[in-house]
GROMACS .gro file of C-alpha atoms in nm:
model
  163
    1UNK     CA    1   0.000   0.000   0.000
    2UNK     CA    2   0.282   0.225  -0.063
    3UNK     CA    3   0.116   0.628  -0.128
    4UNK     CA    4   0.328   0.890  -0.214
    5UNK     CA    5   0.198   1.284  -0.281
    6UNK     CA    6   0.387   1.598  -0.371
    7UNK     CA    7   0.376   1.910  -0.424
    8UNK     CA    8   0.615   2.058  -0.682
    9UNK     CA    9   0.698   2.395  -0.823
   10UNK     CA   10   0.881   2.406  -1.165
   11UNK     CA   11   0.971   2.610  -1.420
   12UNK     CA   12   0.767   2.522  -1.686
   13UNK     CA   13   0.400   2.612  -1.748
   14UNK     CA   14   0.045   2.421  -1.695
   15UNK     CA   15   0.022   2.336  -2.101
   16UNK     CA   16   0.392   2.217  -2.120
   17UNK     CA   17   0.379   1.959  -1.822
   18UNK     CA   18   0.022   1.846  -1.880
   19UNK     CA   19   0.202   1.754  -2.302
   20UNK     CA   20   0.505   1.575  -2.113
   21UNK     CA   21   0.309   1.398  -1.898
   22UNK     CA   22   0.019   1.312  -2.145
   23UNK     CA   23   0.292   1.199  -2.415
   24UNK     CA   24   0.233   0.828  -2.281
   25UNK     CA   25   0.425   0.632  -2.610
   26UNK     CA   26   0.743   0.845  -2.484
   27UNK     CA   27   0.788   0.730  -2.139
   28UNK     CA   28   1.033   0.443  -2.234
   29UNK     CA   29   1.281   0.702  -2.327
   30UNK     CA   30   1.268   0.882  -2.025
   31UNK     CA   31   1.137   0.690  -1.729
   32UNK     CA   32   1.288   0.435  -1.508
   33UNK     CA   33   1.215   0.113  -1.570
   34UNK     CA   34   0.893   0.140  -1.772
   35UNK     CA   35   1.044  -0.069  -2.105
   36UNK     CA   36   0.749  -0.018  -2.356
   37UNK     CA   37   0.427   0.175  -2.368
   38UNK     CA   38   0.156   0.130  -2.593
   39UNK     CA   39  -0.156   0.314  -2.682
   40UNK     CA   40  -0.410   0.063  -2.713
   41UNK     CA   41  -0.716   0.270  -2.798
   42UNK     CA   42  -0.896   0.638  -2.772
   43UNK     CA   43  -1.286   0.585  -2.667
   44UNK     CA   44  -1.284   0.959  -2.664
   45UNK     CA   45  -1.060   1.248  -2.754
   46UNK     CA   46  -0.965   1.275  -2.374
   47UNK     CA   47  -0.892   0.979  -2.281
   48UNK     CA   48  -0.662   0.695  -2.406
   49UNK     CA   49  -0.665   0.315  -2.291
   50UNK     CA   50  -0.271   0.224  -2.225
   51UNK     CA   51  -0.059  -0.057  -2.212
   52UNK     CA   52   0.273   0.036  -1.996
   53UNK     CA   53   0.538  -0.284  -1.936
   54UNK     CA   54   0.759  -0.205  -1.619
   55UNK     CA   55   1.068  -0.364  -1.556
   56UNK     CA   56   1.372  -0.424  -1.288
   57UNK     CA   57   1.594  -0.706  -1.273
   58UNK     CA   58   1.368  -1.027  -1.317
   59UNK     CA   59   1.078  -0.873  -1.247
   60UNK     CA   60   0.887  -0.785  -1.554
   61UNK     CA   61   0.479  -0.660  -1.605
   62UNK     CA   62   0.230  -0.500  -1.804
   63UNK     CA   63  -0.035  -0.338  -1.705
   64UNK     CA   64  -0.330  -0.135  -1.841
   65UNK     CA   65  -0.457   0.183  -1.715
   66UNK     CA   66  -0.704   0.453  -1.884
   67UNK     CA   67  -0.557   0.808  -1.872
   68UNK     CA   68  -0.831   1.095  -1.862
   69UNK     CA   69  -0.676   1.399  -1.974
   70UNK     CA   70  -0.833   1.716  -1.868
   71UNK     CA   71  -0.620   1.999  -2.034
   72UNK     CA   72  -0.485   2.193  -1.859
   73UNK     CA   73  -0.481   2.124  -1.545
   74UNK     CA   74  -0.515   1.772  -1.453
   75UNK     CA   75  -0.439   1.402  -1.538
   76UNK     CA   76  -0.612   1.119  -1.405
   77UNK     CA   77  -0.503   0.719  -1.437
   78UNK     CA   78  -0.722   0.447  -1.377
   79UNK     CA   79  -0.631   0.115  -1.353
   80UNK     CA   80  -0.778  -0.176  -1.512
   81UNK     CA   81  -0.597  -0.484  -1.563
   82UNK     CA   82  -0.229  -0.646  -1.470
   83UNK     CA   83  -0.033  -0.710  -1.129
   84UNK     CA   84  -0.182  -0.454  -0.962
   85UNK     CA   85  -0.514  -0.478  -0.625
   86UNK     CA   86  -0.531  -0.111  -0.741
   87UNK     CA   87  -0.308   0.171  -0.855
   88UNK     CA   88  -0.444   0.519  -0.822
   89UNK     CA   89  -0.265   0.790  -0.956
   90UNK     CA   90  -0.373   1.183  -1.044
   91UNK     CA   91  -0.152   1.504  -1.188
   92UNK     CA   92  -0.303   1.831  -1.044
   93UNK     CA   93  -0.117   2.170  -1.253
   94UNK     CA   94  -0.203   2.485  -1.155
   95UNK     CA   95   0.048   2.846  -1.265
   96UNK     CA   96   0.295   2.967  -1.053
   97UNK     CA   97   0.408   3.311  -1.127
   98UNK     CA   98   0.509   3.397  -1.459
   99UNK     CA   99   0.576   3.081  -1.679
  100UNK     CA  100   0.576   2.804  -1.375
  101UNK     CA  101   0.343   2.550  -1.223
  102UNK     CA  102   0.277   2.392  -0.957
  103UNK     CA  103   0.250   2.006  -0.942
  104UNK     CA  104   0.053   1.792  -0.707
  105UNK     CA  105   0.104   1.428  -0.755
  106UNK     CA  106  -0.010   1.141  -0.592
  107UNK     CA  107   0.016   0.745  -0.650
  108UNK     CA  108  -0.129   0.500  -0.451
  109UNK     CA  109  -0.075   0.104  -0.549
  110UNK     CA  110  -0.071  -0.212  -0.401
  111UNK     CA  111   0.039  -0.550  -0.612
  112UNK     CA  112  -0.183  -0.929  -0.606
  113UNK     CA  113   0.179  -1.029  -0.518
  114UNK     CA  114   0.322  -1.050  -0.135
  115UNK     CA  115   0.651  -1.081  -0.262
  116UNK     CA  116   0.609  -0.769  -0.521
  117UNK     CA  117   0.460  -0.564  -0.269
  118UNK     CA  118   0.751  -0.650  -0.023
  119UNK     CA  119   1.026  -0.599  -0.263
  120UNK     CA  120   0.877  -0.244  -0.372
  121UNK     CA  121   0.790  -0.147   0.005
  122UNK     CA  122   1.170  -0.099   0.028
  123UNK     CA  123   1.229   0.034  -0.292
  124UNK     CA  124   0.927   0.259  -0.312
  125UNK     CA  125   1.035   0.582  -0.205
  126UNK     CA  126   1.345   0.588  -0.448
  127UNK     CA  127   1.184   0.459  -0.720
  128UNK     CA  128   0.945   0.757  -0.671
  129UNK     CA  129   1.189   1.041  -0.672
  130UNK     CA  130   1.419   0.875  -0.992
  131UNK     CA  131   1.032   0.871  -1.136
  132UNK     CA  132   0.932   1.238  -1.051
  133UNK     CA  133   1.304   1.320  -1.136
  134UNK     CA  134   1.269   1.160  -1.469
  135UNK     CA  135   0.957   1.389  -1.532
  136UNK     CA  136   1.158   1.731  -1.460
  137UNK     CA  137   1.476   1.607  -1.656
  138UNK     CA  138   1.285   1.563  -1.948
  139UNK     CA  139   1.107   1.873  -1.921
  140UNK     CA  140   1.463   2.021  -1.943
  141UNK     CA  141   1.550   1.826  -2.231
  142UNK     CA  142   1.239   1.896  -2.434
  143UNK     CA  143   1.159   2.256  -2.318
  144UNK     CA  144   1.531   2.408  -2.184
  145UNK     CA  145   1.625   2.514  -1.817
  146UNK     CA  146   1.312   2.752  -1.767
  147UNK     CA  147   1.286   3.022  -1.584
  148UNK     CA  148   1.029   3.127  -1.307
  149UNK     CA  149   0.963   3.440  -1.134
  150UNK     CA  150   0.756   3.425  -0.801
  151UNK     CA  151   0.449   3.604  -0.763
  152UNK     CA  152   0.425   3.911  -0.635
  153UNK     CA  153   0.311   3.908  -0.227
  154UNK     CA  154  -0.028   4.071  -0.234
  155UNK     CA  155  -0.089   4.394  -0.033
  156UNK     CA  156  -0.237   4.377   0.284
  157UNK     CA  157  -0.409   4.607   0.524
  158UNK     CA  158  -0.262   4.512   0.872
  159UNK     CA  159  -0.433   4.710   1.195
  160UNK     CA  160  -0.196   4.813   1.392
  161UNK     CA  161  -0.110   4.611   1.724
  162UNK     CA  162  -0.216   4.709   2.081
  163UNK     CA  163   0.102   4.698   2.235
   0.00000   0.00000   0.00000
């Protein structure tokens, strides 16, 4: 039952992480251990049914998952089949001053295997950040360094103290 949320701020707008991380076919070049991805089929121009095949040493599984993308702001995967109980997993993108974002992510997953679930209990949190990791470097890659200025503090009217 490992879970794992996080909140984010990058560089990089809304539109441009919402394309990264809706670019499912690409994820074997960039992410740890996921070896092949496959769209299997788009019931509706939002949504795509996908087939992603993870891999480490001699473990090795596919699974299917529907993505519902809801440009701009947020990404939701449902799972359906493969060596998952359940995997729940949602991208939340919201700006951040001029030209960042801020990301909230959350997983949730638990394998049908005891000896999966053990082996990525003690991997989880590491496999996590290389994953999240894997997101921002190829942001870099496909979109440059980035820049992002803070927002300005809004004015306040403060009474004075009693003091």
């Amino acid at each position: 039952m490992p879970t794992h949320a996080e909140r984010r701020v990058v560089p990089y707008s809304p539109q441009q992480i919402f394309d990264l991380v809706a670019d499912v076919e690409r994820y074997p070049d960039f992410l740890p251990w996921c070896v092949a991805a496959r769209i299997r089929q788009r019931p509706q121009p939002n949504m795509l049914v996908a087939d992603l095949v993870i891999g480490y040493k001699f473990f090795r599984e596919r699974f299917t998952s529907q993505v519902t993308l809801r440009r701009p702001d947020r990404i939701d995967v449902k799972y359906y089949e493969g060596p998952f109980r359940y995997l729940n997993n949602h991208w939340s993108l919201e700006p951040y001053g001029e030209g960042g974002c801020v990301i909230d992510f959350y997983v949730d997953f638990e394998f049908h295997s005891r000896l999966l679930q053990k082996v990525i209990k003690t991997l989880f949190n590491e496999a996590v950040q290389r994953m999240v990791g894997a997101f921002e470097k190829r942001a870099v890659a496909l979109y440059g360094p980035g820049t992002v200025r803070p927002p300005q503090p809004s004015a306040q009217t403060v009474a004075p103290s009693k003091g």
